[in-house]
GROMACS .gro file of C-alpha atoms in nm:
model
  419
    1MET     CA    1  10.978  -2.291   2.541
    2ASN     CA    2  11.000  -1.945   2.442
    3SER     CA    3  11.080  -1.722   2.122
    4GLU     CA    4  11.458  -1.774   2.203
    5PHE     CA    5  11.414  -2.160   2.121
    6LEU     CA    6  11.199  -2.110   1.811
    7THR     CA    7  11.436  -1.855   1.655
    8ALA     CA    8  11.718  -2.127   1.730
    9LEU     CA    9  11.490  -2.409   1.599
   10ASN     CA   10  11.454  -2.216   1.289
   11GLU     CA   11  11.797  -2.153   1.222
   12ILE     CA   12  11.906  -2.496   1.300
   13ALA     CA   13  11.647  -2.646   1.057
   14GLU     CA   14  11.748  -2.404   0.755
   15GLU     CA   15  12.099  -2.490   0.811
   16LYS     CA   16  12.090  -2.864   0.798
   17GLY     CA   17  11.810  -2.892   0.578
   18LEU     CA   18  11.573  -3.033   0.819
   19ASP     CA   19  11.188  -2.997   0.791
   20LYS     CA   20  11.059  -2.763   1.079
   21ASP     CA   21  10.697  -2.935   1.067
   22GLU     CA   22  10.848  -3.300   1.113
   23VAL     CA   23  11.082  -3.172   1.403
   24LEU     CA   24  10.769  -3.028   1.605
   25LYS     CA   25  10.577  -3.341   1.562
   26MET     CA   26  10.874  -3.507   1.680
   27ILE     CA   27  10.911  -3.287   1.970
   28GLU     CA   28  10.510  -3.300   2.042
   29ALA     CA   29  10.563  -3.719   2.050
   30SER     CA   30  10.844  -3.666   2.290
   31LEU     CA   31  10.682  -3.433   2.527
   32ALA     CA   32  10.374  -3.649   2.517
   33ALA     CA   33  10.594  -3.943   2.617
   34ALA     CA   34  10.762  -3.731   2.897
   35PHE     CA   35  10.457  -3.627   3.062
   36ARG     CA   36  10.261  -3.983   3.045
   37LYS     CA   37  10.571  -4.094   3.227
   38ASP     CA   38  10.608  -3.868   3.521
   39TYR     CA   39  10.271  -3.656   3.540
   40GLY     CA   40   9.964  -3.801   3.364
   41GLU     CA   41   9.734  -4.069   3.498
   42LYS     CA   42   9.688  -4.425   3.366
   43ASP     CA   43   9.376  -4.382   3.197
   44GLN     CA   44   9.499  -4.069   2.999
   45ASN     CA   45   9.590  -4.043   2.660
   46PRO     CA   46   9.831  -3.725   2.674
   47VAL     CA   47   9.872  -3.541   2.329
   48VAL     CA   48  10.092  -3.214   2.328
   49GLU     CA   49  10.020  -2.953   2.058
   50LEU     CA   50  10.302  -2.653   2.006
   51ASP     CA   51  10.194  -2.348   1.840
   52PRO     CA   52  10.449  -2.284   1.569
   53GLU     CA   53  10.469  -1.951   1.563
   54THR     CA   54  10.519  -1.899   1.970
   55MET     CA   55  10.633  -2.249   2.069
   56ALA     CA   56  10.314  -2.248   2.338
   57MET     CA   57  10.224  -2.544   2.479
   58LYS     CA   58   9.904  -2.736   2.531
   59ILE     CA   59   9.854  -3.092   2.676
   60TYR     CA   60   9.509  -3.243   2.629
   61ASP     CA   61   9.371  -3.601   2.722
   62VAL     CA   62   9.221  -3.697   2.434
   63LYS     CA   63   8.958  -3.991   2.377
   64THR     CA   64   8.726  -4.103   2.126
   65VAL     CA   65   8.358  -4.210   2.208
   66VAL     CA   66   8.279  -4.568   2.131
   67ALA     CA   67   8.033  -4.811   2.233
   68GLU     CA   68   8.240  -5.051   2.398
   69VAL     CA   69   8.589  -4.962   2.574
   70ILE     CA   70   8.877  -5.139   2.480
   71ASP     CA   71   9.143  -4.898   2.547
   72PRO     CA   72   9.060  -4.728   2.821
   73GLN     CA   73   9.351  -4.457   2.774
   74LYS     CA   74   9.206  -4.380   2.436
   75GLU     CA   75   8.833  -4.463   2.466
   76ILE     CA   76   8.520  -4.361   2.678
   77LEU     CA   77   8.184  -4.479   2.698
   78GLU     CA   78   7.912  -4.285   2.499
   79ASP     CA   79   7.731  -4.280   2.827
   80ASP     CA   80   8.015  -4.145   3.002
   81ALA     CA   81   8.074  -3.898   2.740
   82LYS     CA   82   7.701  -3.757   2.777
   83LYS     CA   83   7.756  -3.671   3.121
   84ILE     CA   84   8.046  -3.444   3.009
   85LYS     CA   85   7.858  -3.284   2.742
   86LYS     CA   86   7.500  -3.390   2.617
   87SER     CA   87   7.581  -3.342   2.236
   88TYR     CA   88   7.881  -3.594   2.236
   89LYS     CA   89   7.792  -3.924   2.012
   90LEU     CA   90   7.952  -4.231   1.879
   91GLY     CA   91   8.320  -4.129   1.707
   92ASP     CA   92   8.334  -3.791   1.864
   93GLU     CA   93   8.660  -3.700   2.013
   94ILE     CA   94   8.661  -3.526   2.345
   95ARG     CA   95   8.949  -3.300   2.427
   96THR     CA   96   9.041  -3.216   2.807
   97ASP     CA   97   9.323  -2.932   2.885
   98ILE     CA   98   9.561  -3.089   3.135
   99THR     CA   99   9.839  -2.842   3.062
  100PRO     CA  100  10.063  -2.833   3.381
  101LYS     CA  101  10.053  -2.493   3.528
  102THR     CA  102  10.345  -2.218   3.474
  103GLY     CA  103  10.624  -2.287   3.709
  104THR     CA  104  10.616  -2.678   3.739
  105SER     CA  105  10.905  -2.873   3.681
  106PHE     CA  106  10.760  -3.009   3.335
  107GLY     CA  107  10.875  -2.688   3.179
  108ARG     CA  108  11.211  -2.795   3.218
  109ILE     CA  109  11.149  -3.157   3.129
  110ALA     CA  110  10.987  -3.018   2.821
  111ALA     CA  111  11.302  -2.797   2.720
  112GLN     CA  112  11.554  -3.058   2.764
  113THR     CA  113  11.322  -3.322   2.569
  114ALA     CA  114  11.311  -3.072   2.294
  115LYS     CA  115  11.688  -3.036   2.297
  116GLN     CA  116  11.742  -3.428   2.275
  117VAL     CA  117  11.483  -3.453   1.978
  118ILE     CA  118  11.655  -3.203   1.798
  119ILE     CA  119  12.002  -3.365   1.845
  120GLN     CA  120  11.860  -3.677   1.747
  121LYS     CA  121  11.701  -3.504   1.424
  122LEU     CA  122  12.015  -3.336   1.353
  123ARG     CA  123  12.209  -3.687   1.362
  124GLU     CA  124  11.983  -3.838   1.139
  125ALA     CA  125  12.020  -3.563   0.873
  126GLU     CA  126  12.360  -3.579   0.853
  127ARG     CA  127  12.356  -3.953   0.831
  128ASN     CA  128  12.134  -3.919   0.531
  129VAL     CA  129  12.354  -3.650   0.397
  130MET     CA  130  12.647  -3.850   0.410
  131PHE     CA  131  12.438  -4.144   0.253
  132SER     CA  132  12.300  -3.956  -0.011
  133GLU     CA  133  12.661  -3.856  -0.105
  134PHE     CA  134  12.820  -4.187  -0.101
  135LYS     CA  135  12.507  -4.366  -0.263
  136ALA     CA  136  12.588  -4.143  -0.573
  137LYS     CA  137  12.946  -4.207  -0.587
  138GLU     CA  138  12.868  -4.630  -0.634
  139ARG     CA  139  13.072  -4.773  -0.897
  140GLN     CA  140  13.329  -4.450  -0.912
  141LEU     CA  141  13.670  -4.462  -0.805
  142VAL     CA  142  13.795  -4.270  -0.497
  143THR     CA  143  14.127  -4.234  -0.301
  144GLY     CA  144  14.147  -4.318   0.055
  145VAL     CA  145  14.367  -4.391   0.305
  146VAL     CA  146  14.451  -4.735   0.509
  147GLN     CA  147  14.300  -4.701   0.852
  148ARG     CA  148  14.361  -5.035   0.996
  149ILE     CA  149  14.332  -5.382   0.907
  150GLU     CA  150  14.156  -5.643   1.093
  151LYS     CA  151  14.162  -6.020   1.016
  152ASP     CA  152  14.225  -5.926   0.625
  153THR     CA  153  13.981  -5.725   0.633
  154VAL     CA  154  14.109  -5.357   0.541
  155LEU     CA  155  13.918  -5.035   0.678
  156ILE     CA  156  13.995  -4.725   0.445
  157ASP     CA  157  13.927  -4.337   0.563
  158LEU     CA  158  13.736  -4.180   0.287
  159GLY     CA  159  13.716  -3.847   0.487
  160LYS     CA  160  13.353  -3.842   0.592
  161ALA     CA  161  13.328  -4.201   0.626
  162THR     CA  162  13.528  -4.540   0.647
  163GLY     CA  163  13.463  -4.803   0.399
  164VAL     CA  164  13.538  -5.161   0.397
  165LEU     CA  165  13.742  -5.384   0.209
  166PHE     CA  166  13.665  -5.722   0.221
  167PRO     CA  167  13.919  -5.956   0.145
  168SER     CA  168  13.654  -6.114  -0.158
  169GLU     CA  169  13.745  -5.757  -0.317
  170GLN     CA  170  14.094  -5.724  -0.266
  171ILE     CA  171  14.352  -5.828  -0.518
  172LYS     CA  172  14.526  -6.149  -0.465
  173ASP     CA  173  14.849  -6.096  -0.259
  174GLU     CA  174  14.829  -5.755  -0.246
  175GLN     CA  175  15.014  -5.574   0.054
  176TYR     CA  176  14.846  -5.315   0.250
  177LYS     CA  177  14.982  -5.061   0.456
  178ILE     CA  178  14.848  -4.815   0.752
  179GLY     CA  179  14.851  -4.507   0.620
  180ALA     CA  180  14.875  -4.571   0.278
  181ARG     CA  181  14.665  -4.425   0.002
  182VAL     CA  182  14.481  -4.661  -0.239
  183LYS     CA  183  14.235  -4.609  -0.473
  184VAL     CA  184  13.895  -4.817  -0.464
  185LEU     CA  185  13.571  -4.839  -0.612
  186ILE     CA  186  13.282  -4.763  -0.381
  187LEU     CA  187  13.099  -5.107  -0.455
  188HIS     CA  188  12.765  -5.081  -0.316
  189VAL     CA  189  12.627  -4.839  -0.021
  190GLU     CA  190  12.355  -4.927   0.249
  191PRO     CA  191  12.207  -4.709   0.510
  192THR     CA  192  12.254  -4.824   0.893
  193PRO     CA  193  12.120  -4.648   1.233
  194LYS     CA  194  12.535  -4.584   1.248
  195GLY     CA  195  12.588  -4.439   0.911
  196PRO     CA  196  12.639  -4.584   0.557
  197LYS     CA  197  12.792  -4.894   0.505
  198ILE     CA  198  13.035  -4.850   0.240
  199THR     CA  199  13.162  -5.178   0.040
  200LEU     CA  200  13.501  -5.143  -0.150
  201SER     CA  201  13.660  -5.336  -0.433
  202ARG     CA  202  13.985  -5.358  -0.599
  203SER     CA  203  13.905  -5.661  -0.758
  204HIS     CA  204  13.630  -5.572  -0.959
  205PRO     CA  205  13.615  -5.530  -1.325
  206ASP     CA  206  13.488  -5.152  -1.290
  207VAL     CA  207  13.815  -5.071  -1.129
  208VAL     CA  208  13.979  -5.105  -1.464
  209ARG     CA  209  13.752  -4.895  -1.647
  210ARG     CA  210  13.795  -4.623  -1.441
  211LEU     CA  211  14.145  -4.621  -1.440
  212PHE     CA  212  14.128  -4.620  -1.816
  213GLU     CA  213  13.901  -4.353  -1.749
  214ILE     CA  214  14.127  -4.149  -1.517
  215GLU     CA  215  14.423  -4.188  -1.746
  216VAL     CA  216  14.303  -4.165  -2.130
  217PRO     CA  217  14.089  -3.868  -2.204
  218GLU     CA  218  13.933  -4.020  -2.474
  219VAL     CA  219  13.780  -4.301  -2.267
  220PHE     CA  220  13.648  -4.002  -2.029
  221ASN     CA  221  13.523  -3.821  -2.333
  222GLY     CA  222  13.318  -4.096  -2.480
  223VAL     CA  223  13.541  -4.073  -2.794
  224ILE     CA  224  13.664  -4.426  -2.708
  225GLU     CA  225  13.410  -4.673  -2.517
  226ILE     CA  226  13.489  -4.972  -2.346
  227LYS     CA  227  13.249  -5.209  -2.453
  228ALA     CA  228  13.322  -5.532  -2.220
  229ILE     CA  229  13.563  -5.650  -1.962
  230ALA     CA  230  13.671  -5.989  -1.875
  231ARG     CA  231  13.919  -5.971  -1.552
  232GLU     CA  232  14.116  -6.216  -1.292
  233ALA     CA  233  14.235  -5.947  -1.074
  234GLY     CA  234  14.610  -5.945  -1.018
  235SER     CA  235  14.692  -6.181  -1.307
  236ARG     CA  236  14.530  -6.038  -1.640
  237SER     CA  237  14.252  -5.863  -1.759
  238LYS     CA  238  14.104  -5.807  -2.134
  239ILE     CA  239  13.912  -5.509  -2.255
  240ALA     CA  240  13.709  -5.449  -2.562
  241VAL     CA  241  13.748  -5.112  -2.697
  242THR     CA  242  13.599  -4.905  -2.999
  243SER     CA  243  13.610  -4.579  -3.146
  244LEU     CA  244  13.310  -4.399  -3.186
  245GLN     CA  245  13.488  -4.108  -3.357
  246GLU     CA  246  13.654  -4.125  -3.706
  247GLY     CA  247  14.028  -4.170  -3.758
  248VAL     CA  248  14.090  -4.218  -3.356
  249ASP     CA  249  14.253  -4.557  -3.280
  250PRO     CA  250  14.081  -4.728  -2.989
  251ILE     CA  251  14.400  -4.905  -2.922
  252GLY     CA  252  14.654  -4.688  -2.954
  253ALA     CA  253  14.489  -4.425  -2.754
  254CYS     CA  254  14.446  -4.647  -2.430
  255VAL     CA  255  14.782  -4.803  -2.506
  256GLY     CA  256  14.927  -4.429  -2.479
  257GLN     CA  257  15.286  -4.323  -2.653
  258ARG     CA  258  15.545  -4.609  -2.586
  259GLY     CA  259  15.261  -4.776  -2.338
  260THR     CA  260  15.253  -4.459  -2.082
  261ARG     CA  261  14.910  -4.506  -2.051
  262VAL     CA  262  14.835  -4.862  -1.997
  263GLN     CA  263  15.160  -4.911  -1.791
  264THR     CA  264  15.017  -4.655  -1.554
  265VAL     CA  265  14.698  -4.844  -1.511
  266MET     CA  266  14.882  -5.199  -1.452
  267SER     CA  267  15.108  -5.018  -1.204
  268GLU     CA  268  14.813  -4.914  -1.032
  269LEU     CA  269  14.684  -5.234  -1.018
  270GLY     CA  270  15.011  -5.418  -0.885
  271GLY     CA  271  15.154  -5.505  -1.264
  272GLU     CA  272  14.830  -5.694  -1.350
  273LYS     CA  273  14.860  -5.771  -1.737
  274ILE     CA  274  14.604  -5.595  -1.985
  275ASP     CA  275  14.534  -5.693  -2.349
  276ILE     CA  276  14.337  -5.438  -2.500
  277ILE     CA  277  14.132  -5.565  -2.848
  278GLU     CA  278  13.945  -5.412  -3.071
  279TRP     CA  279  13.525  -5.465  -3.001
  280SER     CA  280  13.338  -5.552  -3.308
  281GLU     CA  281  12.979  -5.661  -3.370
  282ASP     CA  282  13.067  -5.902  -3.586
  283SER     CA  283  13.135  -6.211  -3.359
  284VAL     CA  284  13.369  -6.365  -3.580
  285LYS     CA  285  13.578  -6.081  -3.575
  286PHE     CA  286  13.531  -6.006  -3.193
  287ILE     CA  287  13.617  -6.356  -3.100
  288ALA     CA  288  13.928  -6.370  -3.341
  289ASN     CA  289  14.020  -6.045  -3.169
  290ALA     CA  290  13.945  -6.192  -2.798
  291LEU     CA  291  14.187  -6.459  -2.856
  292SER     CA  292  14.512  -6.243  -2.935
  293PRO     CA  293  14.783  -6.278  -2.918
  294ALA     CA  294  14.733  -6.609  -3.094
  295LYS     CA  295  14.679  -6.627  -3.486
  296ILE     CA  296  14.321  -6.777  -3.558
  297LEU     CA  297  14.267  -6.956  -3.904
  298SER     CA  298  13.867  -6.956  -3.886
  299VAL     CA  299  13.567  -6.899  -3.639
  300ASP     CA  300  13.259  -7.136  -3.686
  301LEU     CA  301  12.962  -6.997  -3.511
  302ASN     CA  302  12.655  -7.218  -3.354
  303GLU     CA  303  12.421  -6.917  -3.304
  304ASP     CA  304  12.167  -7.163  -3.147
  305THR     CA  305  12.394  -7.290  -2.847
  306LYS     CA  306  12.593  -6.978  -2.864
  307GLU     CA  307  12.929  -7.193  -2.940
  308ALA     CA  308  13.231  -7.076  -3.110
  309LYS     CA  309  13.484  -7.361  -3.281
  310VAL     CA  310  13.803  -7.207  -3.335
  311GLU     CA  311  14.084  -7.331  -3.561
  312VAL     CA  312  14.459  -7.215  -3.518
  313MET     CA  313  14.756  -7.396  -3.653
  314GLU     CA  314  14.934  -7.613  -3.402
  315ASP     CA  315  15.215  -7.406  -3.322
  316GLN     CA  316  14.929  -7.128  -3.210
  317LEU     CA  317  14.739  -7.366  -2.985
  318SER     CA  318  14.935  -7.330  -2.683
  319LEU     CA  319  14.927  -6.946  -2.711
  320ALA     CA  320  14.544  -6.956  -2.762
  321ILE     CA  321  14.429  -7.142  -2.472
  322GLY     CA  322  14.713  -6.976  -2.223
  323LYS     CA  323  14.827  -7.134  -1.940
  324ALA     CA  324  14.596  -7.282  -1.745
  325GLY     CA  325  14.328  -7.199  -2.036
  326GLN     CA  326  14.338  -6.820  -1.887
  327ASN     CA  327  14.347  -6.666  -2.223
  328VAL     CA  328  14.067  -6.897  -2.419
  329ARG     CA  329  13.867  -6.818  -2.010
  330LEU     CA  330  13.903  -6.461  -2.076
  331ALA     CA  331  13.816  -6.464  -2.400
  332ALA     CA  332  13.500  -6.632  -2.361
  333ARG     CA  333  13.392  -6.424  -2.050
  334LEU     CA  334  13.446  -6.099  -2.285
  335THR     CA  335  13.263  -6.214  -2.571
  336GLY     CA  336  12.967  -6.418  -2.439
  337TRP     CA  337  13.045  -6.710  -2.639
  338LYS     CA  338  13.161  -7.066  -2.516
  339ILE     CA  339  13.462  -7.114  -2.722
  340ASP     CA  340  13.617  -7.433  -2.818
  341ILE     CA  341  13.978  -7.437  -2.974
  342VAL     CA  342  14.097  -7.679  -3.208
  343GLY     CA  343  14.457  -7.708  -3.358
  344GLN     CA  344  14.539  -7.783  -3.701
  345ASP     CA  345  14.830  -7.973  -3.778
  346LEU     CA  346  15.051  -7.856  -4.077
  347SER     CA  347  14.915  -8.185  -4.299
  348GLY     CA  348  14.582  -8.004  -4.272
  349GLY     CA  349  14.447  -8.235  -4.032
  350ASP     CA  350  14.264  -8.167  -3.670
  351SER     CA  351  14.483  -8.222  -3.373
  352SER     CA  352  14.352  -8.421  -3.067
  353ASP     CA  353  14.396  -8.072  -2.855
  354ASP     CA  354  14.093  -7.890  -2.783
  355GLN     CA  355  13.984  -7.638  -2.544
  356GLY     CA  356  13.610  -7.573  -2.469
  357VAL     CA  357  13.552  -7.286  -2.240
  358GLU     CA  358  13.177  -7.124  -2.134
  359PRO     CA  359  13.152  -6.774  -2.091
  360THR     CA  360  13.066  -6.651  -1.726
  361THR     CA  361  12.888  -6.309  -1.655
  362GLU     CA  362  13.127  -5.997  -1.610
  363SER     CA  363  12.959  -5.707  -1.389
  364ALA     CA  364  13.219  -5.466  -1.548
  365GLY     CA  365  12.965  -5.377  -1.836
  366GLU     CA  366  12.764  -5.458  -2.112
  367LYS     CA  367  12.796  -5.761  -2.326
  368PRO     CA  368  12.907  -5.666  -2.667
  369GLU     CA  369  12.598  -5.630  -2.941
  370LEU     CA  370  12.686  -5.822  -3.254
  371GLY     CA  371  12.588  -5.726  -3.593
  372GLN     CA  372  12.823  -5.426  -3.728
  373GLU     CA  373  13.055  -5.452  -4.021
  374PRO     CA  374  13.376  -5.551  -3.918
  375ASP     CA  375  13.693  -5.357  -4.048
  376ASP     CA  376  14.006  -5.569  -4.183
  377ASN     CA  377  14.219  -5.591  -3.887
  378HIS     CA  378  14.205  -5.910  -3.678
  379ALA     CA  379  14.370  -5.998  -3.367
  380PRO     CA  380  14.475  -5.623  -3.266
  381ASP     CA  381  14.857  -5.502  -3.393
  382LEU     CA  382  14.983  -5.415  -3.034
  383ALA     CA  383  15.181  -5.100  -3.168
  384GLU     CA  384  15.569  -5.169  -3.227
  385GLY     CA  385  15.553  -5.387  -2.884
  386GLU     CA  386  15.448  -5.105  -2.704
  387MET     CA  387  15.184  -5.355  -2.524
  388PRO     CA  388  15.328  -5.473  -2.219
  389THR     CA  389  15.125  -5.829  -2.302
  390GLU     CA  390  15.259  -6.090  -2.504
  391GLU     CA  391  15.395  -5.954  -2.850
  392GLN     CA  392  15.264  -6.061  -3.206
  393GLN     CA  393  15.531  -6.231  -3.374
  394PRO     CA  394  15.587  -6.186  -3.754
  395ASP     CA  395  15.676  -6.564  -3.837
  396GLU     CA  396  15.606  -6.928  -3.711
  397THR     CA  397  15.938  -6.934  -3.485
  398ALA     CA  398  15.870  -6.595  -3.309
  399ALA     CA  399  15.515  -6.745  -3.254
  400LYS     CA  400  15.635  -7.027  -3.122
  401GLU     CA  401  15.881  -6.822  -2.856
  402GLN     CA  402  15.584  -6.642  -2.782
  403SER     CA  403  15.382  -6.946  -2.704
  404SER     CA  404  15.646  -7.046  -2.492
  405GLU     CA  405  15.698  -6.731  -2.271
  406THR     CA  406  15.294  -6.692  -2.209
  407SER     CA  407  15.317  -7.051  -2.082
  408SER     CA  408  15.560  -6.933  -1.825
  409GLU     CA  409  15.323  -6.631  -1.689
  410GLU     CA  410  15.242  -6.661  -1.344
  411VAL     CA  411  14.839  -6.687  -1.346
  412SER     CA  412  14.577  -6.657  -1.083
  413GLU     CA  413  14.411  -6.944  -0.925
  414HIS     CA  414  14.063  -6.823  -0.923
  415PRO     CA  415  13.856  -6.574  -1.139
  416GLU     CA  416  13.756  -6.254  -0.941
  417GLU     CA  417  13.406  -6.298  -0.785
  418ILE     CA  418  13.129  -6.207  -1.002
  419LYS     CA  419  12.918  -5.947  -0.915
   0.00000   0.00000   0.00000
């Protein structure tokens, strides 16, 4: 190995971001193994040293002086050591030069070994760079191309790597076509000897969060904060939003003029319905908002058990519960409270129908913190019917019609997997 090899090594190390000293150590270890296999003797312990300036190679048989030999390759008795040099004592290291003479075939083996080590290090470096790049994008939305489909598992080309969209992370009944572009969430990235393993998701609540960050500048800039998301992928989501700037309507900004912003998000999710409600630190207010579009009479809280008893008029009961309990189920997840809904009949007595739902943990974000003074709004006004969800009706008859309409909606058979 000559100066040309050293120059090439320096250039490659700089270009690929490799540690030159680390590469040299690997080359030395590989050369020692090659020498031991084809040239060394059984009782030798070859150690290769490369001059970092000239790449000149020296090979030594290295042994430690001991009182009792356990490993003949690496150890030598004190008496035998003193035969070599009287000054040797226990613990000393004896280095005997066993470098092959110039012109032997080991020179060619050394060059080939060094080349293989460098190639190996380059591949490792590229894998590490790729892993770091995608690791930094965890919980971010990226666009990929459907590469192939294997037993309902979708492989998506992300450019430098391929991500995996398992059935559990897909939106129910969503169809994928080879060559189609699709937005996916990078759920998590793991290192493997063959490169990063990238798990993708379309059903995670953070997919909704990232889509709103794309479509709503106020969300992206932090003027509006998404405090919580409850999602049953492919069917319905509820998101709680709040404004951090006076004068900015968080619901109106997320809905957009004539509903354009929220409609864009819904289209990306295959028509999944989205309820946008205003978050409040006041638990009573927040729970009432979360049960929108139903009109709430009262909310009675038990702070110790984290349970809320909610009263609604009889004609609002089915609307508050939702088809198959979806509305109250999502509200419970969104707020973090167990919600019991009781219908109040027109004579003032409680109806016998009630619905109790316990919250489950959502991985979309923080559970809302409680305690801020509420404003005077209750379940949000959906801005002149711009929301694609059930519209609030001004009178009892309209509310009944809305309840009937809600109960006819198609609902996902199971909630998304909790991350």
